[in-house]
Amino acid sequence: MQLTFLGTGGGAPSLQRNVTAIALTLSKRGDTWLFDCGEATQHQYMRSALKPGKLEKIFITHLHGDHIFGLPGLLTSRSMAGIPEPMTIYGPKGIRQFIETALSLSGSYTSYPLEIVEIEAGLVLDDGEVRVTAWPMNHVIECYGYRIEQHDKPGFLDAPRLKAEGVPRGPWYQDLKAGKRIQLEDGREINGADYLGPATKGKVLAIFGDTAPTEVALQLAANADVMVHETTLEAALAEKANGRGHSTTIQAAEVAKQSGAKRMIATHFSSRYLSKDREKLLAECQSVFTATELAHDFAVFEV
């Protein structure tokens, strides 16, 4: 998996960064999910290596403008580009009204199948390869963080051993690869699990919505390979950050440390911070959790 940060600002865009949007590329085919879609996300998309036709799903954390104002333009431009593949959007209650009202009042439409799913805390989807759950954040409006978990991949099937033991090739190999039992024509029963190598553990990614400190954070990010967390303000401004439903550098880093996350990527920086301030913000995070990196617009991270 690969993360591309299309926008890393919070509240309003600045000359240094656009507002929030994070693209998760799931495979070498380029299949992509987008997390939040702030103003001008489609412009950022065009400046990246991402392919609009590969965008399958959009997950919205909450309905503040810096996370959703890019949706109407992106959706309608996708129609104008002639992209026929379906799109699904997940988000809190109200996301359907926002999208449908924006399209209706502007006389716009989508020429591809568009599904809008209003979520609550809990399981959002499980497509057999990836499981996504939503976790309630501590923000001033309904807001969620998303935990993305790849299913473990079964180990390789030991085909040479099966051949040596006289098990002929056939469609039953798919069942064996899945660890199932099969019965051969000669009456032998073969347990696929006995012929599989070690499983490959799936990756776990936690993408937080806007939030002040919350106990739920430790469950959302538990043992994650990568945790993406907002760090809207510096440590000295904790009261201001928390009062508006946001976190500081130190508070985000504490979540990474206490949850057992392996890496933290900080994002959603206030527009008050310029490029020269990055070093200070990173130092504050790393004083608590050394495996911290700061995102910037168009930064790409391997998961």
PDB file of C-alpha atoms in Angstrom:
ATOM      1  CA  MET A   1       0.000   0.000   0.000  1.00  0.00           C
ATOM      2  CA  GLN A   2       1.035   3.582  -0.600  1.00  0.00           C
ATOM      3  CA  LEU A   3      -0.131   6.888   0.901  1.00  0.00           C
ATOM      4  CA  THR A   4      -0.114  10.096  -1.133  1.00  0.00           C
ATOM      5  CA  PHE A   5      -0.866  13.321   0.734  1.00  0.00           C
ATOM      6  CA  LEU A   6      -2.748  15.666  -1.580  1.00  0.00           C
ATOM      7  CA  GLY A   7      -3.369  18.240   1.126  1.00  0.00           C
ATOM      8  CA  THR A   8      -1.904  18.623   4.609  1.00  0.00           C
ATOM      9  CA  GLY A   9      -3.467  21.836   5.892  1.00  0.00           C
ATOM     10  CA  GLY A  10      -6.223  22.306   8.417  1.00  0.00           C
ATOM     11  CA  GLY A  11      -8.969  24.930   8.293  1.00  0.00           C
ATOM     12  CA  ALA A  12      -7.959  26.854   5.194  1.00  0.00           C
ATOM     13  CA  PRO A  13      -5.474  26.428   2.353  1.00  0.00           C
ATOM     14  CA  SER A  14      -2.225  28.373   2.416  1.00  0.00           C
ATOM     15  CA  LEU A  15       0.598  29.053  -0.020  1.00  0.00           C
ATOM     16  CA  GLN A  16       2.472  26.115   1.549  1.00  0.00           C
ATOM     17  CA  ARG A  17      -0.276  23.500   1.624  1.00  0.00           C
ATOM     18  CA  ASN A  18      -3.776  22.641   0.472  1.00  0.00           C
ATOM     19  CA  VAL A  19      -6.497  21.360   2.817  1.00  0.00           C
ATOM     20  CA  THR A  20      -6.946  17.724   3.760  1.00  0.00           C
ATOM     21  CA  ALA A  21      -6.998  14.832   1.310  1.00  0.00           C
ATOM     22  CA  ILE A  22      -5.094  11.550   1.553  1.00  0.00           C
ATOM     23  CA  ALA A  23      -5.009   8.918  -1.192  1.00  0.00           C
ATOM     24  CA  LEU A  24      -4.390   5.262  -0.329  1.00  0.00           C
ATOM     25  CA  THR A  25      -3.221   3.165  -3.276  1.00  0.00           C
ATOM     26  CA  LEU A  26      -4.058  -0.453  -2.535  1.00  0.00           C
ATOM     27  CA  SER A  27      -2.303  -2.407  -5.271  1.00  0.00           C
ATOM     28  CA  LYS A  28       0.084  -2.259  -8.202  1.00  0.00           C
ATOM     29  CA  ARG A  29      -2.996  -1.835 -10.412  1.00  0.00           C
ATOM     30  CA  GLY A  30      -3.370   1.622  -8.883  1.00  0.00           C
ATOM     31  CA  ASP A  31      -6.747   1.037  -7.191  1.00  0.00           C
ATOM     32  CA  THR A  32      -7.154   4.044  -4.908  1.00  0.00           C
ATOM     33  CA  TRP A  33      -9.274   5.120  -1.940  1.00  0.00           C
ATOM     34  CA  LEU A  34      -9.439   8.768  -0.901  1.00  0.00           C
ATOM     35  CA  PHE A  35      -9.733   9.911   2.704  1.00  0.00           C
ATOM     36  CA  ASP A  36     -11.332  13.350   2.868  1.00  0.00           C
ATOM     37  CA  CYS A  37     -11.649  15.728  -0.050  1.00  0.00           C
ATOM     38  CA  GLY A  38     -10.944  19.331   0.823  1.00  0.00           C
ATOM     39  CA  GLU A  39     -11.280  22.258  -1.576  1.00  0.00           C
ATOM     40  CA  ALA A  40      -9.280  21.851  -4.829  1.00  0.00           C
ATOM     41  CA  THR A  41      -8.466  18.201  -4.207  1.00  0.00           C
ATOM     42  CA  GLN A  42      -9.050  17.505  -7.902  1.00  0.00           C
ATOM     43  CA  HIS A  43      -6.353  20.059  -8.766  1.00  0.00           C
ATOM     44  CA  GLN A  44      -3.937  18.274  -6.441  1.00  0.00           C
ATOM     45  CA  TYR A  45      -4.949  14.940  -7.953  1.00  0.00           C
ATOM     46  CA  MET A  46      -4.014  16.183 -11.428  1.00  0.00           C
ATOM     47  CA  ARG A  47      -0.602  17.281 -10.195  1.00  0.00           C
ATOM     48  CA  SER A  48       0.120  13.859  -8.702  1.00  0.00           C
ATOM     49  CA  ALA A  49       0.930  10.505 -10.291  1.00  0.00           C
ATOM     50  CA  LEU A  50      -2.500   9.162  -9.304  1.00  0.00           C
ATOM     51  CA  LYS A  51      -4.990   8.138 -11.986  1.00  0.00           C
ATOM     52  CA  PRO A  52      -8.546   9.509 -11.580  1.00  0.00           C
ATOM     53  CA  GLY A  53     -10.033   6.417 -13.237  1.00  0.00           C
ATOM     54  CA  LYS A  54      -8.614   4.236 -10.476  1.00  0.00           C
ATOM     55  CA  LEU A  55     -10.384   6.108  -7.675  1.00  0.00           C
ATOM     56  CA  GLU A  56     -12.960   3.664  -6.278  1.00  0.00           C
ATOM     57  CA  LYS A  57     -14.032   4.912  -2.851  1.00  0.00           C
ATOM     58  CA  ILE A  58     -13.982   8.090  -0.784  1.00  0.00           C
ATOM     59  CA  PHE A  59     -14.086   8.034   3.013  1.00  0.00           C
ATOM     60  CA  ILE A  60     -15.087  11.285   4.728  1.00  0.00           C
ATOM     61  CA  THR A  61     -14.139  11.767   8.378  1.00  0.00           C
ATOM     62  CA  HIS A  62     -16.528  14.684   9.044  1.00  0.00           C
ATOM     63  CA  LEU A  63     -18.467  17.448   7.352  1.00  0.00           C
ATOM     64  CA  HIS A  64     -16.280  20.485   8.001  1.00  0.00           C
ATOM     65  CA  GLY A  65     -15.557  22.335   4.783  1.00  0.00           C
ATOM     66  CA  ASP A  66     -11.818  21.708   4.733  1.00  0.00           C
ATOM     67  CA  HIS A  67     -12.654  18.003   4.442  1.00  0.00           C
ATOM     68  CA  ILE A  68     -15.569  18.004   1.955  1.00  0.00           C
ATOM     69  CA  PHE A  69     -15.643  21.155  -0.195  1.00  0.00           C
ATOM     70  CA  GLY A  70     -13.708  19.412  -2.953  1.00  0.00           C
ATOM     71  CA  LEU A  71     -16.322  16.699  -3.477  1.00  0.00           C
ATOM     72  CA  PRO A  72     -18.767  18.350  -5.923  1.00  0.00           C
ATOM     73  CA  GLY A  73     -16.026  19.400  -8.327  1.00  0.00           C
ATOM     74  CA  LEU A  74     -14.221  16.086  -8.220  1.00  0.00           C
ATOM     75  CA  LEU A  75     -17.409  14.087  -8.790  1.00  0.00           C
ATOM     76  CA  THR A  76     -18.628  16.161 -11.721  1.00  0.00           C
ATOM     77  CA  SER A  77     -15.213  16.362 -13.376  1.00  0.00           C
ATOM     78  CA  ARG A  78     -15.085  12.586 -13.210  1.00  0.00           C
ATOM     79  CA  SER A  79     -18.267  12.498 -15.286  1.00  0.00           C
ATOM     80  CA  MET A  80     -16.912  14.998 -17.805  1.00  0.00           C
ATOM     81  CA  ALA A  81     -13.809  12.824 -18.190  1.00  0.00           C
ATOM     82  CA  GLY A  82     -16.035   9.903 -19.200  1.00  0.00           C
ATOM     83  CA  ILE A  83     -14.932   7.605 -16.402  1.00  0.00           C
ATOM     84  CA  PRO A  84     -17.608   4.870 -16.195  1.00  0.00           C
ATOM     85  CA  GLU A  85     -16.447   2.962 -13.106  1.00  0.00           C
ATOM     86  CA  PRO A  86     -18.734   3.156 -10.045  1.00  0.00           C
ATOM     87  CA  MET A  87     -17.865   5.250  -7.010  1.00  0.00           C
ATOM     88  CA  THR A  88     -18.838   4.777  -3.366  1.00  0.00           C
ATOM     89  CA  ILE A  89     -18.653   7.535  -0.770  1.00  0.00           C
ATOM     90  CA  TYR A  90     -18.740   6.802   2.957  1.00  0.00           C
ATOM     91  CA  GLY A  91     -19.265   9.475   5.584  1.00  0.00           C
ATOM     92  CA  PRO A  92     -21.268  10.664   8.590  1.00  0.00           C
ATOM     93  CA  LYS A  93     -24.961  11.444   8.448  1.00  0.00           C
ATOM     94  CA  GLY A  94     -25.480  14.486   6.252  1.00  0.00           C
ATOM     95  CA  ILE A  95     -22.964  13.568   3.560  1.00  0.00           C
ATOM     96  CA  ARG A  96     -25.784  12.431   1.264  1.00  0.00           C
ATOM     97  CA  GLN A  97     -27.662  15.708   1.669  1.00  0.00           C
ATOM     98  CA  PHE A  98     -24.508  17.729   1.030  1.00  0.00           C
ATOM     99  CA  ILE A  99     -23.637  15.906  -2.190  1.00  0.00           C
ATOM    100  CA  GLU A 100     -27.157  15.666  -3.565  1.00  0.00           C
ATOM    101  CA  THR A 101     -27.902  19.335  -2.784  1.00  0.00           C
ATOM    102  CA  ALA A 102     -24.659  20.571  -4.350  1.00  0.00           C
ATOM    103  CA  LEU A 103     -25.273  18.561  -7.522  1.00  0.00           C
ATOM    104  CA  SER A 104     -28.962  19.475  -7.735  1.00  0.00           C
ATOM    105  CA  LEU A 105     -28.593  23.233  -7.194  1.00  0.00           C
ATOM    106  CA  SER A 106     -25.725  23.456  -9.693  1.00  0.00           C
ATOM    107  CA  GLY A 107     -27.540  21.426 -12.329  1.00  0.00           C
ATOM    108  CA  SER A 108     -24.800  18.806 -12.159  1.00  0.00           C
ATOM    109  CA  TYR A 109     -24.906  15.024 -12.301  1.00  0.00           C
ATOM    110  CA  THR A 110     -22.736  11.928 -12.365  1.00  0.00           C
ATOM    111  CA  SER A 111     -22.747   9.677 -15.417  1.00  0.00           C
ATOM    112  CA  TYR A 112     -21.391   6.721 -13.444  1.00  0.00           C
ATOM    113  CA  PRO A 113     -23.043   4.741 -10.610  1.00  0.00           C
ATOM    114  CA  LEU A 114     -22.635   6.721  -7.384  1.00  0.00           C
ATOM    115  CA  GLU A 115     -23.449   5.170  -4.015  1.00  0.00           C
ATOM    116  CA  ILE A 116     -23.471   7.222  -0.817  1.00  0.00           C
ATOM    117  CA  VAL A 117     -23.278   5.334   2.472  1.00  0.00           C
ATOM    118  CA  GLU A 118     -23.909   7.185   5.727  1.00  0.00           C
ATOM    119  CA  ILE A 119     -21.922   5.448   8.453  1.00  0.00           C
ATOM    120  CA  GLU A 120     -21.916   4.979  12.192  1.00  0.00           C
ATOM    121  CA  ALA A 121     -19.165   3.664  14.420  1.00  0.00           C
ATOM    122  CA  GLY A 122     -18.222   0.069  13.652  1.00  0.00           C
ATOM    123  CA  LEU A 123     -17.682  -1.974  10.530  1.00  0.00           C
ATOM    124  CA  VAL A 124     -17.836   0.081   7.342  1.00  0.00           C
ATOM    125  CA  LEU A 125     -16.855  -2.555   4.808  1.00  0.00           C
ATOM    126  CA  ASP A 126     -15.059  -5.850   4.335  1.00  0.00           C
ATOM    127  CA  ASP A 127     -14.385  -6.826   0.728  1.00  0.00           C
ATOM    128  CA  GLY A 128     -12.527 -10.016   1.589  1.00  0.00           C
ATOM    129  CA  GLU A 129      -9.140  -8.354   1.179  1.00  0.00           C
ATOM    130  CA  VAL A 130      -9.450  -5.225   3.318  1.00  0.00           C
ATOM    131  CA  ARG A 131     -11.551  -4.483   6.394  1.00  0.00           C
ATOM    132  CA  VAL A 132     -12.433  -0.883   7.326  1.00  0.00           C
ATOM    133  CA  THR A 133     -13.894   0.191  10.654  1.00  0.00           C
ATOM    134  CA  ALA A 134     -14.938   3.665  11.823  1.00  0.00           C
ATOM    135  CA  TRP A 135     -14.090   5.003  15.281  1.00  0.00           C
ATOM    136  CA  PRO A 136     -15.728   8.080  16.904  1.00  0.00           C
ATOM    137  CA  MET A 137     -13.400  11.027  17.416  1.00  0.00           C
ATOM    138  CA  ASN A 138     -13.508  13.837  19.980  1.00  0.00           C
ATOM    139  CA  HIS A 139     -14.380  16.759  17.721  1.00  0.00           C
ATOM    140  CA  VAL A 140     -16.918  19.596  17.704  1.00  0.00           C
ATOM    141  CA  ILE A 141     -19.159  17.758  15.213  1.00  0.00           C
ATOM    142  CA  GLU A 142     -19.646  14.053  14.427  1.00  0.00           C
ATOM    143  CA  CYS A 143     -16.288  12.793  13.233  1.00  0.00           C
ATOM    144  CA  TYR A 144     -14.611   9.429  12.644  1.00  0.00           C
ATOM    145  CA  GLY A 145     -11.204   7.904  12.248  1.00  0.00           C
ATOM    146  CA  TYR A 146     -10.719   4.876  10.011  1.00  0.00           C
ATOM    147  CA  ARG A 147      -8.792   1.692  10.720  1.00  0.00           C
ATOM    148  CA  ILE A 148      -7.830  -0.142   7.530  1.00  0.00           C
ATOM    149  CA  GLU A 149      -6.744  -3.765   7.992  1.00  0.00           C
ATOM    150  CA  GLN A 150      -5.522  -6.047   5.227  1.00  0.00           C
ATOM    151  CA  HIS A 151      -6.547  -9.656   5.697  1.00  0.00           C
ATOM    152  CA  ASP A 152      -3.603 -11.977   6.223  1.00  0.00           C
ATOM    153  CA  LYS A 153      -2.466 -13.574   2.986  1.00  0.00           C
ATOM    154  CA  PRO A 154      -2.259 -17.396   3.039  1.00  0.00           C
ATOM    155  CA  GLY A 155       1.185 -18.875   2.559  1.00  0.00           C
ATOM    156  CA  PHE A 156       2.263 -20.346  -0.764  1.00  0.00           C
ATOM    157  CA  LEU A 157       0.900 -23.757  -1.646  1.00  0.00           C
ATOM    158  CA  ASP A 158       3.657 -26.391  -1.802  1.00  0.00           C
ATOM    159  CA  ALA A 159       2.819 -27.666  -5.301  1.00  0.00           C
ATOM    160  CA  PRO A 160       6.021 -29.771  -5.679  1.00  0.00           C
ATOM    161  CA  ARG A 161       5.197 -31.662  -2.508  1.00  0.00           C
ATOM    162  CA  LEU A 162       1.615 -32.278  -3.653  1.00  0.00           C
ATOM    163  CA  LYS A 163       2.930 -33.577  -6.975  1.00  0.00           C
ATOM    164  CA  ALA A 164       5.432 -35.849  -5.205  1.00  0.00           C
ATOM    165  CA  GLU A 165       2.579 -37.284  -3.137  1.00  0.00           C
ATOM    166  CA  GLY A 166       0.528 -38.011  -6.224  1.00  0.00           C
ATOM    167  CA  VAL A 167      -2.038 -35.240  -5.877  1.00  0.00           C
ATOM    168  CA  PRO A 168      -3.009 -34.271  -9.441  1.00  0.00           C
ATOM    169  CA  ARG A 169      -3.484 -30.658 -10.498  1.00  0.00           C
ATOM    170  CA  GLY A 170      -7.049 -29.490 -10.836  1.00  0.00           C
ATOM    171  CA  PRO A 171      -9.583 -26.879  -9.787  1.00  0.00           C
ATOM    172  CA  TRP A 172      -9.339 -28.205  -6.236  1.00  0.00           C
ATOM    173  CA  TYR A 173      -5.967 -26.449  -5.933  1.00  0.00           C
ATOM    174  CA  GLN A 174      -7.893 -23.235  -5.219  1.00  0.00           C
ATOM    175  CA  ASP A 175      -9.537 -24.899  -2.228  1.00  0.00           C
ATOM    176  CA  LEU A 176      -6.176 -26.176  -1.047  1.00  0.00           C
ATOM    177  CA  LYS A 177      -4.719 -22.663  -1.338  1.00  0.00           C
ATOM    178  CA  ALA A 178      -7.574 -21.494   0.892  1.00  0.00           C
ATOM    179  CA  GLY A 179      -6.604 -24.113   3.483  1.00  0.00           C
ATOM    180  CA  LYS A 180      -9.684 -26.231   2.884  1.00  0.00           C
ATOM    181  CA  ARG A 181     -10.028 -30.015   2.899  1.00  0.00           C
ATOM    182  CA  ILE A 182     -10.718 -31.874  -0.346  1.00  0.00           C
ATOM    183  CA  GLN A 183     -11.368 -35.505  -1.208  1.00  0.00           C
ATOM    184  CA  LEU A 184      -9.643 -37.031  -4.228  1.00  0.00           C
ATOM    185  CA  GLU A 185     -11.201 -39.568  -6.571  1.00  0.00           C
ATOM    186  CA  ASP A 186      -9.105 -42.306  -4.939  1.00  0.00           C
ATOM    187  CA  GLY A 187     -10.736 -41.510  -1.602  1.00  0.00           C
ATOM    188  CA  ARG A 188      -7.830 -39.716   0.007  1.00  0.00           C
ATOM    189  CA  GLU A 189      -8.645 -36.625   2.032  1.00  0.00           C
ATOM    190  CA  ILE A 190      -6.158 -33.768   1.708  1.00  0.00           C
ATOM    191  CA  ASN A 191      -5.990 -30.861   4.141  1.00  0.00           C
ATOM    192  CA  GLY A 192      -4.751 -27.767   2.332  1.00  0.00           C
ATOM    193  CA  ALA A 193      -3.520 -26.224   5.575  1.00  0.00           C
ATOM    194  CA  ASP A 194      -0.879 -28.977   5.766  1.00  0.00           C
ATOM    195  CA  TYR A 195       0.635 -27.783   2.474  1.00  0.00           C
ATOM    196  CA  LEU A 196       0.711 -24.047   3.042  1.00  0.00           C
ATOM    197  CA  GLY A 197       3.738 -21.980   3.982  1.00  0.00           C
ATOM    198  CA  PRO A 198       3.619 -19.277   6.673  1.00  0.00           C
ATOM    199  CA  ALA A 199       0.908 -16.650   6.171  1.00  0.00           C
ATOM    200  CA  THR A 200       1.872 -13.065   5.389  1.00  0.00           C
ATOM    201  CA  LYS A 201       0.391 -10.734   7.993  1.00  0.00           C
ATOM    202  CA  GLY A 202      -1.698  -7.940   6.513  1.00  0.00           C
ATOM    203  CA  LYS A 203      -0.827  -4.300   7.052  1.00  0.00           C
ATOM    204  CA  VAL A 204      -2.780  -2.117   9.469  1.00  0.00           C
ATOM    205  CA  LEU A 205      -3.270   1.587   8.847  1.00  0.00           C
ATOM    206  CA  ALA A 206      -5.013   4.112  11.124  1.00  0.00           C
ATOM    207  CA  ILE A 207      -6.180   7.411   9.627  1.00  0.00           C
ATOM    208  CA  PHE A 208      -7.539   9.814  12.225  1.00  0.00           C
ATOM    209  CA  GLY A 209     -10.145  12.459  11.667  1.00  0.00           C
ATOM    210  CA  ASP A 210      -9.918  15.754  13.543  1.00  0.00           C
ATOM    211  CA  THR A 211      -9.832  15.052  17.249  1.00  0.00           C
ATOM    212  CA  ALA A 212      -8.866  16.258  20.675  1.00  0.00           C
ATOM    213  CA  PRO A 213      -7.353  13.538  22.904  1.00  0.00           C
ATOM    214  CA  THR A 214      -9.682  10.542  23.297  1.00  0.00           C
ATOM    215  CA  GLU A 215      -9.355   7.061  24.818  1.00  0.00           C
ATOM    216  CA  VAL A 216     -10.687   5.551  21.587  1.00  0.00           C
ATOM    217  CA  ALA A 217      -7.463   6.600  19.884  1.00  0.00           C
ATOM    218  CA  LEU A 218      -5.458   3.797  21.482  1.00  0.00           C
ATOM    219  CA  GLN A 219      -7.820   1.167  20.076  1.00  0.00           C
ATOM    220  CA  LEU A 220      -7.987   2.761  16.650  1.00  0.00           C
ATOM    221  CA  ALA A 221      -4.192   2.855  16.334  1.00  0.00           C
ATOM    222  CA  ALA A 222      -3.368  -0.341  18.264  1.00  0.00           C
ATOM    223  CA  ASN A 223      -0.218  -1.909  16.776  1.00  0.00           C
ATOM    224  CA  ALA A 224      -0.770  -0.109  13.470  1.00  0.00           C
ATOM    225  CA  ASP A 225       1.999  -0.255  10.894  1.00  0.00           C
ATOM    226  CA  VAL A 226       1.297   3.413  10.138  1.00  0.00           C
ATOM    227  CA  MET A 227      -0.745   5.928  12.115  1.00  0.00           C
ATOM    228  CA  VAL A 228      -1.776   9.171  10.402  1.00  0.00           C
ATOM    229  CA  HIS A 229      -2.759  11.767  12.997  1.00  0.00           C
ATOM    230  CA  GLU A 230      -3.646  15.449  12.918  1.00  0.00           C
ATOM    231  CA  THR A 231      -1.202  17.815  14.645  1.00  0.00           C
ATOM    232  CA  THR A 232      -2.998  21.093  14.170  1.00  0.00           C
ATOM    233  CA  LEU A 233      -1.013  23.110  16.700  1.00  0.00           C
ATOM    234  CA  GLU A 234       2.256  23.078  18.635  1.00  0.00           C
ATOM    235  CA  ALA A 235       2.492  21.784  22.196  1.00  0.00           C
ATOM    236  CA  ALA A 236       2.291  25.237  23.826  1.00  0.00           C
ATOM    237  CA  LEU A 237      -1.178  25.777  22.338  1.00  0.00           C
ATOM    238  CA  ALA A 238      -2.806  22.651  23.792  1.00  0.00           C
ATOM    239  CA  GLU A 239      -5.727  24.493  25.415  1.00  0.00           C
ATOM    240  CA  LYS A 240      -6.605  26.256  22.182  1.00  0.00           C
ATOM    241  CA  ALA A 241      -6.237  23.075  20.123  1.00  0.00           C
ATOM    242  CA  ASN A 242      -8.314  20.914  22.442  1.00  0.00           C
ATOM    243  CA  GLY A 243     -11.026  23.539  22.815  1.00  0.00           C
ATOM    244  CA  ARG A 244     -11.609  23.337  19.080  1.00  0.00           C
ATOM    245  CA  GLY A 245     -11.465  19.558  18.906  1.00  0.00           C
ATOM    246  CA  HIS A 246      -7.866  19.258  17.744  1.00  0.00           C
ATOM    247  CA  SER A 247      -4.579  17.799  18.947  1.00  0.00           C
ATOM    248  CA  THR A 248      -1.046  19.084  19.362  1.00  0.00           C
ATOM    249  CA  THR A 249       2.227  17.558  18.252  1.00  0.00           C
ATOM    250  CA  ILE A 250       2.912  16.063  21.677  1.00  0.00           C
ATOM    251  CA  GLN A 251      -0.611  14.696  22.099  1.00  0.00           C
ATOM    252  CA  ALA A 252      -0.540  12.944  18.721  1.00  0.00           C
ATOM    253  CA  ALA A 253       2.871  11.461  19.452  1.00  0.00           C
ATOM    254  CA  GLU A 254       1.624  10.150  22.813  1.00  0.00           C
ATOM    255  CA  VAL A 255      -1.091   8.211  20.958  1.00  0.00           C
ATOM    256  CA  ALA A 256       1.500   6.617  18.688  1.00  0.00           C
ATOM    257  CA  LYS A 257       3.696   5.690  21.637  1.00  0.00           C
ATOM    258  CA  GLN A 258       0.962   4.292  23.856  1.00  0.00           C
ATOM    259  CA  SER A 259      -0.889   2.403  21.100  1.00  0.00           C
ATOM    260  CA  GLY A 260       2.150   0.464  19.913  1.00  0.00           C
ATOM    261  CA  ALA A 261       2.064   1.979  16.427  1.00  0.00           C
ATOM    262  CA  LYS A 262       5.227   1.430  14.406  1.00  0.00           C
ATOM    263  CA  ARG A 263       5.249   4.762  12.549  1.00  0.00           C
ATOM    264  CA  MET A 264       3.421   8.056  12.792  1.00  0.00           C
ATOM    265  CA  ILE A 265       2.789  10.531   9.994  1.00  0.00           C
ATOM    266  CA  ALA A 266       1.716  13.967  11.186  1.00  0.00           C
ATOM    267  CA  THR A 267      -0.581  16.132   9.047  1.00  0.00           C
ATOM    268  CA  HIS A 268      -3.413  18.743   9.186  1.00  0.00           C
ATOM    269  CA  PHE A 269      -1.221  21.685  10.197  1.00  0.00           C
ATOM    270  CA  SER A 270      -2.686  25.098  10.977  1.00  0.00           C
ATOM    271  CA  SER A 271      -2.160  27.711   8.261  1.00  0.00           C
ATOM    272  CA  ARG A 272      -0.221  29.754  10.826  1.00  0.00           C
ATOM    273  CA  TYR A 273       2.756  27.450  10.265  1.00  0.00           C
ATOM    274  CA  LEU A 274       5.129  28.098   7.398  1.00  0.00           C
ATOM    275  CA  SER A 275       7.705  25.781   5.864  1.00  0.00           C
ATOM    276  CA  LYS A 276      10.328  27.090   8.271  1.00  0.00           C
ATOM    277  CA  ASP A 277       8.229  25.845  11.207  1.00  0.00           C
ATOM    278  CA  ARG A 278       8.325  22.195  10.127  1.00  0.00           C
ATOM    279  CA  GLU A 279      11.551  21.467  11.975  1.00  0.00           C
ATOM    280  CA  LYS A 280      10.085  22.668  15.282  1.00  0.00           C
ATOM    281  CA  LEU A 281       6.860  20.671  14.857  1.00  0.00           C
ATOM    282  CA  LEU A 282       8.783  17.526  13.944  1.00  0.00           C
ATOM    283  CA  ALA A 283      11.131  17.936  16.910  1.00  0.00           C
ATOM    284  CA  GLU A 284       8.179  18.163  19.288  1.00  0.00           C
ATOM    285  CA  CYS A 285       6.679  14.954  17.890  1.00  0.00           C
ATOM    286  CA  GLN A 286       9.979  13.098  17.943  1.00  0.00           C
ATOM    287  CA  SER A 287      10.656  14.110  21.544  1.00  0.00           C
ATOM    288  CA  VAL A 288       7.901  11.623  22.418  1.00  0.00           C
ATOM    289  CA  PHE A 289       7.823   9.231  19.442  1.00  0.00           C
ATOM    290  CA  THR A 290      10.980   9.081  17.373  1.00  0.00           C
ATOM    291  CA  ALA A 291       9.437   7.198  14.427  1.00  0.00           C
ATOM    292  CA  THR A 292       7.506  10.302  13.348  1.00  0.00           C
ATOM    293  CA  GLU A 293       7.496  11.902   9.920  1.00  0.00           C
ATOM    294  CA  LEU A 294       5.764  15.083   8.802  1.00  0.00           C
ATOM    295  CA  ALA A 295       3.635  14.931   5.689  1.00  0.00           C
ATOM    296  CA  HIS A 296       3.743  17.640   3.054  1.00  0.00           C
ATOM    297  CA  ASP A 297       1.640  18.110  -0.063  1.00  0.00           C
ATOM    298  CA  PHE A 298       2.458  15.391  -2.643  1.00  0.00           C
ATOM    299  CA  ALA A 299       4.536  13.382  -0.154  1.00  0.00           C
ATOM    300  CA  VAL A 300       4.344   9.620  -0.829  1.00  0.00           C
ATOM    301  CA  PHE A 301       4.843   7.018   1.905  1.00  0.00           C
ATOM    302  CA  GLU A 302       5.076   3.239   1.546  1.00  0.00           C
ATOM    303  CA  VAL A 303       2.974   1.383   4.102  1.00  0.00           C
TER     304      VAL A 303
END
